[in-house]
Coordinates of N, CA, C and O and ligand atoms in Angstrom, one line a residue:
M278 N -8.5 -19.4 -36.3 CA -8.6 -17.9 -36.1 C -9.5 -17.6 -34.9 O -10.6 -18.2 -34.8
M279 N -9.0 -16.8 -34.0 CA -9.8 -16.5 -32.8 C -10.8 -15.4 -33.1 O -10.5 -14.4 -33.8
T280 N -12.0 -15.6 -32.5 CA -13.0 -14.5 -32.6 C -12.6 -13.4 -31.6 O -11.8 -13.6 -30.7
D281 N -13.1 -12.2 -31.8 CA -12.8 -11.1 -30.9 C -13.2 -11.4 -29.4 O -12.5 -11.1 -28.5
E282 N -14.3 -12.1 -29.3 CA -14.8 -12.5 -28.0 C -13.8 -13.5 -27.3 O -13.5 -13.3 -26.1
Q283 N -13.3 -14.5 -28.1 CA -12.4 -15.4 -27.5 C -11.1 -14.7 -27.1 O -10.5 -14.9 -26.0
L284 N -10.7 -13.7 -27.9 CA -9.5 -13.0 -27.6 C -9.7 -12.1 -26.3 O -8.8 -12.1 -25.4
D285 N -10.9 -11.5 -26.2 CA -11.2 -10.7 -25.0 C -11.1 -11.6 -23.7 O -10.6 -11.2 -22.7
N286 N -11.7 -12.8 -23.8 CA -11.8 -13.7 -22.7 C -10.3 -14.1 -22.3 O -10.0 -14.1 -21.1
L287 N -9.5 -14.4 -23.3 CA -8.1 -14.8 -23.0 C -7.4 -13.6 -22.3 O -6.7 -13.8 -21.3
L288 N -7.6 -12.4 -22.7 CA -6.9 -11.3 -22.1 C -7.4 -11.0 -20.7 O -6.7 -10.8 -19.8
A289 N -8.7 -11.2 -20.5 CA -9.3 -11.0 -19.2 C -8.8 -11.9 -18.2 O -8.5 -11.6 -17.1
K290 N -8.5 -13.2 -18.7 CA -8.0 -14.2 -17.7 C -6.6 -13.8 -17.3 O -6.2 -14.0 -16.1
D291 N -5.8 -13.3 -18.2 CA -4.4 -13.0 -17.9 C -4.3 -11.6 -17.1 O -3.2 -11.4 -16.5
E292 N -5.3 -10.8 -17.2 CA -5.2 -9.5 -16.6 C -5.1 -9.6 -15.0 O -5.9 -10.3 -14.4
K293 N -4.1 -8.9 -14.5 CA -4.0 -9.0 -13.0 C -5.0 -8.0 -12.4 O -5.3 -7.0 -13.0
P294 N -5.5 -8.2 -11.2 CA -6.4 -7.3 -10.6 C -5.8 -5.9 -10.4 O -4.5 -5.8 -10.2
P295 N -6.6 -4.9 -10.3 CA -6.0 -3.5 -10.1 C -5.2 -3.4 -8.8 O -5.5 -4.2 -7.8
V296 N -4.3 -2.5 -8.8 CA -3.5 -2.3 -7.5 C -4.1 -1.1 -6.8 O -4.4 0.0 -7.5
W297 N -4.4 -1.2 -5.6 CA -4.9 -0.1 -4.8 C -3.7 0.5 -4.0 O -3.0 -0.3 -3.3
I298 N -3.6 1.8 -4.0 CA -2.5 2.4 -3.2 C -3.2 3.4 -2.2 O -3.8 4.4 -2.6
L299 N -3.0 3.1 -1.0 CA -3.6 3.9 0.1 C -2.4 4.7 0.8 O -1.4 4.0 1.1
Y300 N -2.6 6.0 1.0 CA -1.5 6.7 1.7 C -2.0 7.4 2.9 O -3.2 7.9 3.0
G301 N -1.1 7.5 3.9 CA -1.4 8.3 5.1 C -0.2 9.2 5.3 O 0.9 8.7 5.5
T302 N -0.4 10.5 5.3 CA 0.7 11.4 5.4 C 0.4 12.6 6.3 O -0.8 12.9 6.6
H303 N 1.5 13.1 6.8 CA 1.3 14.4 7.6 C 1.9 15.5 6.8 O 1.3 16.6 6.7
T304 N 3.1 15.3 6.3 CA 3.8 16.5 5.6 C 3.9 16.3 4.1 O 4.5 17.1 3.4
G305 N 3.3 15.2 3.6 CA 3.2 15.1 2.1 C 4.1 14.1 1.4 O 3.9 13.8 0.2
N306 N 5.1 13.6 2.1 CA 6.0 12.6 1.5 C 5.3 11.4 1.0 O 5.5 10.9 -0.1
S307 N 4.5 10.8 1.8 CA 3.8 9.6 1.5 C 2.8 9.8 0.3 O 2.7 8.9 -0.6
E308 N 2.2 11.0 0.3 CA 1.3 11.3 -0.8 C 2.1 11.3 -2.1 O 1.7 10.7 -3.1
Q309 N 3.2 12.0 -2.1 CA 4.0 12.1 -3.4 C 4.5 10.7 -3.8 O 4.4 10.4 -5.0
L310 N 4.9 9.9 -2.9 CA 5.4 8.5 -3.3 C 4.2 7.7 -3.8 O 4.4 6.9 -4.7
A311 N 3.1 7.9 -3.2 CA 1.9 7.1 -3.7 C 1.6 7.5 -5.1 O 1.3 6.7 -5.9
K312 N 1.7 8.8 -5.4 CA 1.4 9.3 -6.8 C 2.4 8.7 -7.7 O 2.1 8.3 -8.8
D313 N 3.7 8.7 -7.3 CA 4.8 8.2 -8.1 C 4.5 6.7 -8.4 O 4.7 6.2 -9.5
T314 N 4.1 6.0 -7.4 CA 3.8 4.6 -7.5 C 2.7 4.3 -8.5 O 2.8 3.4 -9.3
A315 N 1.6 5.1 -8.4 CA 0.5 4.9 -9.3 C 1.0 5.1 -10.7 O 0.6 4.4 -11.6
E316 N 1.8 6.1 -10.9 CA 2.3 6.4 -12.2 C 3.1 5.3 -12.8 O 3.0 4.9 -13.9
E317 N 4.0 4.7 -11.9 CA 4.9 3.6 -12.4 C 4.0 2.4 -12.8 O 4.3 1.8 -13.8
F318 N 3.0 2.1 -12.0 CA 2.1 1.0 -12.4 C 1.4 1.2 -13.6 O 1.2 0.4 -14.5
S319 N 0.9 2.5 -13.8 CA 0.1 2.8 -15.0 C 1.0 2.7 -16.2 O 0.6 2.2 -17.2
K320 N 2.3 3.1 -16.1 CA 3.2 2.9 -17.2 C 3.3 1.5 -17.6 O 3.6 1.2 -18.8
K321 N 3.2 0.6 -16.7 CA 3.3 -0.9 -17.0 C 1.9 -1.4 -17.5 O 1.7 -2.6 -17.7
G322 N 1.0 -0.5 -17.6 CA -0.3 -0.9 -18.1 C -1.2 -1.5 -17.0 O -2.2 -2.2 -17.3
V323 N -0.8 -1.3 -15.8 CA -1.6 -1.9 -14.6 C -2.5 -0.8 -14.1 O -2.1 0.4 -13.9
N324 N -3.8 -1.2 -13.9 CA -4.8 -0.3 -13.4 C -4.5 0.0 -11.9 O -4.4 -0.9 -11.1
A325 N -4.2 1.3 -11.6 CA -3.8 1.6 -10.2 C -4.8 2.7 -9.7 O -5.1 3.7 -10.3
H326 N -5.4 2.4 -8.5 CA -6.3 3.3 -7.8 C -5.6 3.9 -6.7 O -5.0 3.1 -5.9
I327 N -5.7 5.2 -6.5 CA -5.0 5.8 -5.4 C -6.0 6.6 -4.5 O -6.9 7.2 -5.0
S328 N -5.8 6.5 -3.2 CA -6.7 7.2 -2.3 C -6.0 7.5 -1.0 O -5.1 6.8 -0.6
N329 N -6.3 8.7 -0.4 CA -5.8 8.9 0.9 C -6.7 8.1 1.9 O -7.8 7.7 1.6
M330 N -6.1 7.7 3.0 CA -6.8 6.8 3.9 C -8.1 7.4 4.4 O -9.0 6.6 4.7
E331 N -8.1 8.6 4.6 CA -9.3 9.3 5.1 C -10.5 9.1 4.2 O -11.6 9.0 4.7
D332 N -10.3 9.2 2.9 CA -11.4 9.2 1.9 C -11.7 7.7 1.5 O -12.7 7.5 0.7
F333 N -11.0 6.8 2.0 CA -11.1 5.4 1.5 C -12.4 4.8 2.1 O -12.6 4.8 3.3
D334 N -13.2 4.1 1.3 CA -14.4 3.4 1.7 C -14.0 2.0 2.2 O -13.7 1.2 1.3
T335 N -14.1 1.7 3.4 CA -13.6 0.4 3.9 C -14.5 -0.7 3.4 O -14.1 -1.9 3.5
N336 N -15.7 -0.4 2.9 CA -16.5 -1.5 2.4 C -15.9 -2.1 1.2 O -16.3 -3.2 0.8
L337 N -14.9 -1.4 0.6 CA -14.3 -2.0 -0.6 C -13.2 -3.0 -0.3 O -12.8 -3.8 -1.1
L338 N -12.8 -3.0 1.0 CA -11.7 -3.9 1.4 C -11.8 -5.3 1.0 O -10.8 -6.0 0.5
S339 N -13.0 -5.9 1.2 CA -13.2 -7.3 0.9 C -13.0 -7.7 -0.6 O -12.8 -8.8 -0.9
D340 N -13.2 -6.7 -1.4 CA -13.1 -6.9 -2.9 C -11.8 -6.6 -3.5 O -11.5 -7.0 -4.6
I341 N -10.9 -6.0 -2.7 CA -9.6 -5.6 -3.2 C -8.7 -6.8 -3.1 O -8.7 -7.5 -2.1
R342 N -7.9 -7.1 -4.2 CA -7.0 -8.2 -4.2 C -5.6 -7.8 -4.0 O -4.8 -8.6 -3.5
R343 N -5.2 -6.5 -4.4 CA -3.8 -6.1 -4.3 C -3.8 -4.7 -3.7 O -4.3 -3.8 -4.2
L344 N -3.0 -4.6 -2.6 CA -3.0 -3.3 -1.8 C -1.6 -2.9 -1.5 O -0.8 -3.7 -1.0
L345 N -1.3 -1.7 -1.7 CA 0.0 -1.1 -1.3 C -0.4 0.0 -0.3 O -1.2 0.9 -0.6
I346 N 0.3 0.0 0.8 CA 0.1 1.0 1.8 C 1.4 1.9 2.0 O 2.5 1.3 2.1
I347 N 1.3 3.2 1.9 CA 2.4 4.0 2.1 C 2.0 5.0 3.2 O 1.1 5.8 3.1
V348 N 2.7 4.8 4.3 CA 2.3 5.6 5.5 C 3.5 6.0 6.4 O 4.4 5.3 6.5
S349 N 3.4 7.2 6.8 CA 4.4 7.7 7.7 C 4.0 7.5 9.2 O 2.9 7.1 9.5
T350 N 5.0 7.8 10.1 CA 4.7 7.8 11.5 C 4.8 9.2 12.0 O 5.6 10.0 11.6
D351 N 3.8 9.6 12.9 CA 3.7 10.9 13.4 C 3.8 10.9 14.9 O 3.7 9.8 15.5
G352 N 3.8 12.1 15.5 CA 3.7 12.1 17.0 C 4.8 11.2 17.6 O 6.0 11.2 17.2
E353 N 4.5 10.5 18.6 CA 5.4 9.5 19.2 C 4.9 8.1 18.8 O 4.3 7.4 19.6
G354 N 5.2 7.7 17.6 CA 4.8 6.4 17.1 C 3.4 6.2 16.7 O 2.9 5.1 16.6
E355 N 2.7 7.4 16.4 CA 1.3 7.3 16.0 C 1.2 7.4 14.5 O 2.1 8.0 13.8
P356 N 0.1 7.0 14.0 CA -0.2 7.2 12.6 C -0.6 8.7 12.3 O -1.0 9.3 13.3
P357 N -0.4 9.2 11.1 CA -0.8 10.5 10.8 C -2.3 10.6 11.1 O -3.0 9.5 10.9
L358 N -2.8 11.7 11.4 CA -4.3 11.9 11.7 C -5.2 11.2 10.6 O -6.1 10.5 11.0
M359 N -4.9 11.4 9.3 CA -5.7 10.9 8.3 C -5.7 9.3 8.2 O -6.5 8.7 7.5
A360 N -4.8 8.7 8.9 CA -4.7 7.2 8.9 C -5.2 6.6 10.1 O -5.4 5.4 10.2
E361 N -5.6 7.4 11.1 CA -6.0 6.9 12.4 C -7.2 6.0 12.3 O -7.3 4.9 12.9
D362 N -8.3 6.5 11.6 CA -9.5 5.7 11.6 C -9.4 4.4 10.9 O -9.9 3.4 11.3
L363 N -8.6 4.4 9.8 CA -8.4 3.1 9.0 C -7.7 2.1 9.9 O -8.1 0.9 10.0
L364 N -6.6 2.6 10.6 CA -5.9 1.6 11.4 C -6.7 1.1 12.5 O -6.8 -0.1 12.8
E365 N -7.5 2.0 13.1 CA -8.4 1.6 14.2 C -9.4 0.5 13.7 O -9.7 -0.5 14.4
Y366 N -9.9 0.8 12.5 CA -10.9 -0.1 12.0 C -10.3 -1.5 11.7 O -10.8 -2.6 12.1
L367 N -9.1 -1.5 11.2 CA -8.4 -2.8 10.9 C -8.0 -3.6 12.1 O -7.9 -4.8 12.1
Q368 N -7.9 -2.8 13.2 CA -7.5 -3.5 14.5 C -8.8 -3.9 15.3 O -8.7 -4.5 16.3
S369 N -10.0 -3.5 14.7 CA -11.2 -3.8 15.5 C -11.9 -5.1 15.1 O -11.5 -5.7 14.1
E370 N -12.9 -5.4 15.9 CA -13.7 -6.6 15.6 C -14.5 -6.5 14.3 O -14.9 -7.5 13.7
K371 N -14.7 -5.2 13.9 CA -15.5 -5.0 12.7 C -14.8 -5.3 11.4 O -15.4 -5.5 10.3
A372 N -13.5 -5.4 11.4 CA -12.7 -5.7 10.2 C -13.0 -7.0 9.6 O -13.2 -8.0 10.3
P373 N -13.0 -7.1 8.3 CA -13.4 -8.3 7.6 C -12.2 -9.3 7.5 O -11.1 -8.9 7.7
D374 N -12.5 -10.5 7.1 CA -11.4 -11.5 6.8 C -10.8 -11.0 5.5 O -11.4 -10.6 4.5
L375 N -9.4 -10.9 5.5 CA -8.8 -10.4 4.3 C -7.8 -11.5 3.7 O -6.8 -11.1 3.1
S376 N -8.2 -12.7 3.8 CA -7.4 -13.8 3.3 C -7.2 -13.7 1.8 O -6.3 -14.4 1.2
G377 N -8.1 -13.0 1.1 CA -8.0 -12.9 -0.4 C -7.1 -11.7 -0.8 O -7.0 -11.4 -2.0
L378 N -6.5 -11.0 0.2 CA -5.8 -9.8 -0.1 C -4.2 -10.0 -0.1 O -3.7 -10.6 0.9
S379 N -3.5 -9.5 -1.1 CA -2.1 -9.5 -1.0 C -1.6 -8.0 -0.9 O -2.2 -7.1 -1.5
Y380 N -0.6 -7.8 -0.1 CA -0.2 -6.4 0.2 C 1.3 -6.2 0.4 O 2.0 -7.2 0.7
S381 N 1.7 -5.0 0.4 CA 3.0 -4.6 0.8 C 2.9 -3.2 1.4 O 2.1 -2.4 1.0
I382 N 3.8 -2.9 2.3 CA 3.8 -1.6 3.0 C 5.2 -0.9 2.9 O 6.2 -1.5 3.1
L383 N 5.1 0.4 2.5 CA 6.2 1.3 2.6 C 6.0 2.2 3.8 O 5.0 2.9 3.8
A384 N 6.9 2.1 4.8 CA 6.7 2.8 6.0 C 7.7 3.9 6.0 O 8.9 3.7 5.9
L385 N 7.3 5.2 6.2 CA 8.2 6.3 6.3 C 8.4 6.7 7.8 O 7.4 6.6 8.5
G386 N 9.6 7.0 8.1 CA 9.8 7.4 9.5 C 11.2 8.1 9.6 O 11.7 8.6 8.7
D387 N 11.7 8.0 10.8 CA 12.9 8.7 11.2 C 13.6 8.0 12.3 O 12.9 7.8 13.4
T388 N 14.8 7.5 12.1 CA 15.4 6.6 13.1 C 15.8 7.3 14.4 O 16.1 6.7 15.4
T389 N 15.7 8.6 14.4 CA 16.0 9.3 15.6 C 14.8 9.2 16.6 O 15.0 9.5 17.8
Y390 N 13.7 8.7 16.1 CA 12.5 8.5 17.0 C 12.6 7.1 17.6 O 13.0 6.1 16.9
F391 N 12.2 6.9 18.9 CA 12.2 5.6 19.5 C 11.3 4.6 18.7 O 11.6 3.5 18.5
D392 N 10.1 5.1 18.4 CA 9.1 4.3 17.7 C 9.2 4.4 16.2 O 8.3 4.9 15.5
F393 N 10.4 3.9 15.7 CA 10.7 4.1 14.3 C 9.7 3.3 13.4 O 9.4 2.1 13.6
C394 N 9.1 4.1 12.5 CA 8.1 3.5 11.5 C 7.0 2.7 12.2 O 6.4 1.7 11.6
Q395 N 6.6 3.1 13.4 CA 5.6 2.3 14.1 C 4.2 2.2 13.4 O 3.6 1.1 13.5
A396 N 3.8 3.3 12.7 CA 2.5 3.2 12.1 C 2.5 2.1 11.0 O 1.6 1.3 10.9
G397 N 3.6 2.1 10.2 CA 3.7 1.0 9.2 C 3.7 -0.3 9.8 O 3.1 -1.3 9.3
K398 N 4.4 -0.5 10.9 CA 4.4 -1.8 11.6 C 3.0 -2.2 12.1 O 2.6 -3.3 12.0
D399 N 2.3 -1.2 12.6 CA 0.9 -1.5 13.1 C 0.0 -1.9 12.0 O -0.8 -2.8 12.1
F400 N 0.1 -1.2 10.8 CA -0.7 -1.6 9.7 C -0.4 -3.1 9.2 O -1.2 -3.9 8.9
D401 N 0.9 -3.3 9.2 CA 1.4 -4.6 8.8 C 0.9 -5.7 9.7 O 0.3 -6.7 9.2
S402 N 1.0 -5.5 11.0 CA 0.5 -6.6 11.9 C -1.0 -6.7 11.9 O -1.6 -7.8 11.9
A403 N -1.7 -5.6 11.7 CA -3.2 -5.7 11.6 C -3.6 -6.5 10.4 O -4.5 -7.3 10.4
L404 N -3.0 -6.2 9.2 CA -3.4 -6.9 8.0 C -3.0 -8.4 8.1 O -3.8 -9.2 7.7
E405 N -1.9 -8.7 8.7 CA -1.5 -10.1 8.8 C -2.5 -10.8 9.7 O -2.9 -11.9 9.4
K406 N -2.9 -10.2 10.8 CA -3.9 -10.8 11.7 C -5.2 -11.1 10.9 O -6.0 -12.0 11.3
L407 N -5.6 -10.3 9.9 CA -6.8 -10.5 9.2 C -6.6 -11.5 8.1 O -7.6 -11.7 7.3
G408 N -5.5 -12.1 8.0 CA -5.3 -13.1 7.0 C -4.7 -12.7 5.7 O -4.5 -13.5 4.8
A409 N -4.4 -11.4 5.5 CA -3.8 -10.9 4.3 C -2.4 -11.4 4.1 O -1.7 -11.7 5.1
K410 N -2.0 -11.6 2.8 CA -0.6 -12.1 2.5 C 0.3 -11.0 2.0 O -0.1 -10.3 1.1
R411 N 1.5 -11.0 2.6 CA 2.5 -10.1 2.1 C 3.0 -10.4 0.7 O 3.5 -11.5 0.5
I412 N 3.0 -9.5 -0.3 CA 3.6 -9.8 -1.6 C 5.1 -9.6 -1.4 O 5.9 -10.2 -2.1
L413 N 5.4 -8.6 -0.5 CA 6.8 -8.2 -0.4 C 6.9 -7.7 1.1 O 6.0 -7.0 1.5
N414 N 8.1 -8.0 1.7 CA 8.2 -7.5 3.1 C 8.1 -6.0 3.2 O 8.5 -5.3 2.3
R415 N 7.6 -5.5 4.3 CA 7.5 -4.1 4.6 C 8.9 -3.5 4.4 O 9.9 -4.0 4.9
M416 N 8.9 -2.3 3.8 CA 10.2 -1.5 3.7 C 10.1 -0.3 4.6 O 9.2 0.5 4.5
D417 N 11.0 -0.3 5.6 CA 11.0 0.8 6.6 C 12.0 1.8 6.1 O 13.2 1.5 5.8
C418 N 11.6 3.1 6.0 CA 12.5 4.1 5.4 C 12.8 5.2 6.4 O 12.0 5.7 7.2
D419 N 14.1 5.6 6.4 CA 14.5 6.7 7.2 C 14.2 8.0 6.5 O 13.6 8.0 5.4
V420 N 14.6 9.2 7.0 CA 14.3 10.5 6.4 C 14.7 10.6 4.9 O 14.1 11.2 4.1
D421 N 15.9 10.0 4.6 CA 16.3 9.9 3.2 C 15.7 8.6 2.6 O 16.4 7.6 2.6
F422 N 14.5 8.7 2.2 CA 13.8 7.5 1.8 C 13.9 7.1 0.3 O 13.5 6.0 -0.1
E423 N 14.6 7.9 -0.5 CA 14.5 7.7 -1.9 C 15.1 6.3 -2.3 O 14.5 5.6 -3.1
E424 N 16.3 6.0 -1.7 CA 16.9 4.7 -2.2 C 16.0 3.5 -1.8 O 15.8 2.6 -2.6
N425 N 15.5 3.5 -0.6 CA 14.6 2.4 -0.1 C 13.3 2.4 -0.9 O 12.8 1.3 -1.3
Y426 N 12.8 3.6 -1.2 CA 11.6 3.6 -2.1 C 11.9 2.9 -3.4 O 11.1 2.1 -3.9
K427 N 13.0 3.3 -4.0 CA 13.4 2.8 -5.3 C 13.5 1.3 -5.3 O 13.0 0.6 -6.2
E428 N 14.1 0.8 -4.2 CA 14.3 -0.7 -4.1 C 12.9 -1.4 -4.0 O 12.6 -2.4 -4.7
W429 N 12.0 -0.8 -3.2 CA 10.7 -1.3 -3.0 C 9.9 -1.3 -4.3 O 9.3 -2.3 -4.7
I430 N 9.8 -0.2 -5.0 CA 9.0 -0.1 -6.2 C 9.6 -0.9 -7.3 O 8.9 -1.6 -8.1
D431 N 10.9 -0.9 -7.4 CA 11.6 -1.7 -8.5 C 11.3 -3.2 -8.3 O 11.0 -3.9 -9.3
T432 N 11.3 -3.7 -7.1 CA 11.0 -5.1 -6.8 C 9.5 -5.4 -7.2 O 9.2 -6.4 -7.8
L433 N 8.6 -4.5 -6.8 CA 7.2 -4.7 -7.1 C 7.0 -4.7 -8.6 O 6.2 -5.6 -9.1
L434 N 7.6 -3.8 -9.3 CA 7.4 -3.8 -10.7 C 8.0 -5.0 -11.4 O 7.4 -5.5 -12.4
K435 N 9.1 -5.5 -10.9 CA 9.7 -6.7 -11.5 C 8.7 -7.9 -11.3 O 8.5 -8.7 -12.2
M436 N 8.1 -7.9 -10.1 CA 7.2 -9.0 -9.8 C 6.0 -8.9 -10.8 O 5.4 -9.9 -11.1
E437 N 5.7 -7.7 -11.2 CA 4.5 -7.5 -12.1 C 4.7 -8.1 -13.4 O 3.8 -8.6 -14.0
T438 N 6.0 -8.2 -13.9 CA 6.2 -8.7 -15.2 C 6.5 -10.2 -15.2 O 6.6 -10.8 -16.2
C439 N 6.5 -10.8 -14.0 CA 6.8 -12.3 -13.9 C 5.5 -13.1 -14.3 O 4.4 -12.6 -14.0
Ligands
FMN568 C1 5.9 15.8 14.5 C2 6.6 14.6 13.9 C3 6.6 13.4 14.6 C4 7.2 12.3 14.1 N1 7.2 11.1 14.8 C5 7.9 10.0 14.3 C6 7.9 8.8 15.0 O1 7.4 8.6 16.1 N2 8.5 7.7 14.4 C7 9.1 7.8 13.2 O2 9.7 6.8 12.8 N3 9.1 9.0 12.5 C8 8.5 10.1 13.0 N4 8.5 11.2 12.3 C9 9.2 11.3 11.0 C10 8.2 11.2 9.8 O3 7.5 10.0 9.8 C11 9.0 11.3 8.5 O4 9.6 12.6 8.4 C12 8.2 11.0 7.2 O5 9.1 11.1 6.1 C13 7.1 12.0 7.0 O6 6.3 11.5 6.0 P1 4.9 12.3 5.6 O7 5.3 13.5 4.9 O8 4.3 11.3 4.6 O9 4.1 12.5 6.8 C14 7.9 12.4 12.8 C15 7.9 13.6 12.1 C16 7.2 14.7 12.7 C17 7.2 16.0 11.9

């Protein structure tokens, strides 16, 4: 018969680290998808933290193990205003080693723009350069993003139960 303490230890070992969801948005699509994503993970019993990129404390980065980024592209291939500082930080000398981090990116954009989903691509290459590992390839979405979002989230949730 297991004691409560032994049971707690066993559960703690099996527990996956929380998922962090960071979003960068201009017109609100990425924010809504980030909220939907947090809800989906919560339904699976996974601890999900959500933050907009502007309010995110970059000191936390080295301690985070699982990160999902949902970001649109604005202007001519630029990140939304609220995502600019985080991207700049990740591309700078100040950024930490992120080899302990697994991540995936959902990039929102519009194929009529020359720099399709450029902000998502820029986050992806910055994280890769810092040693972070992709859990799942970046999903680039056109203006009708629902189907691609569903494919991305369904794959992530399936991986969660493996
Ligand atoms: C002013 C403006 C500029 C945009 N520039 C780009 C761009 O350069 N590349 C791209 O792929 N999409 C571009 N888009 C499309 C948006 O990324 C897309 O509509 C996205 O779904 C918006 O998501 P959000 O609501 O999270 O900002 C632009 C949209 C607007 C309104």
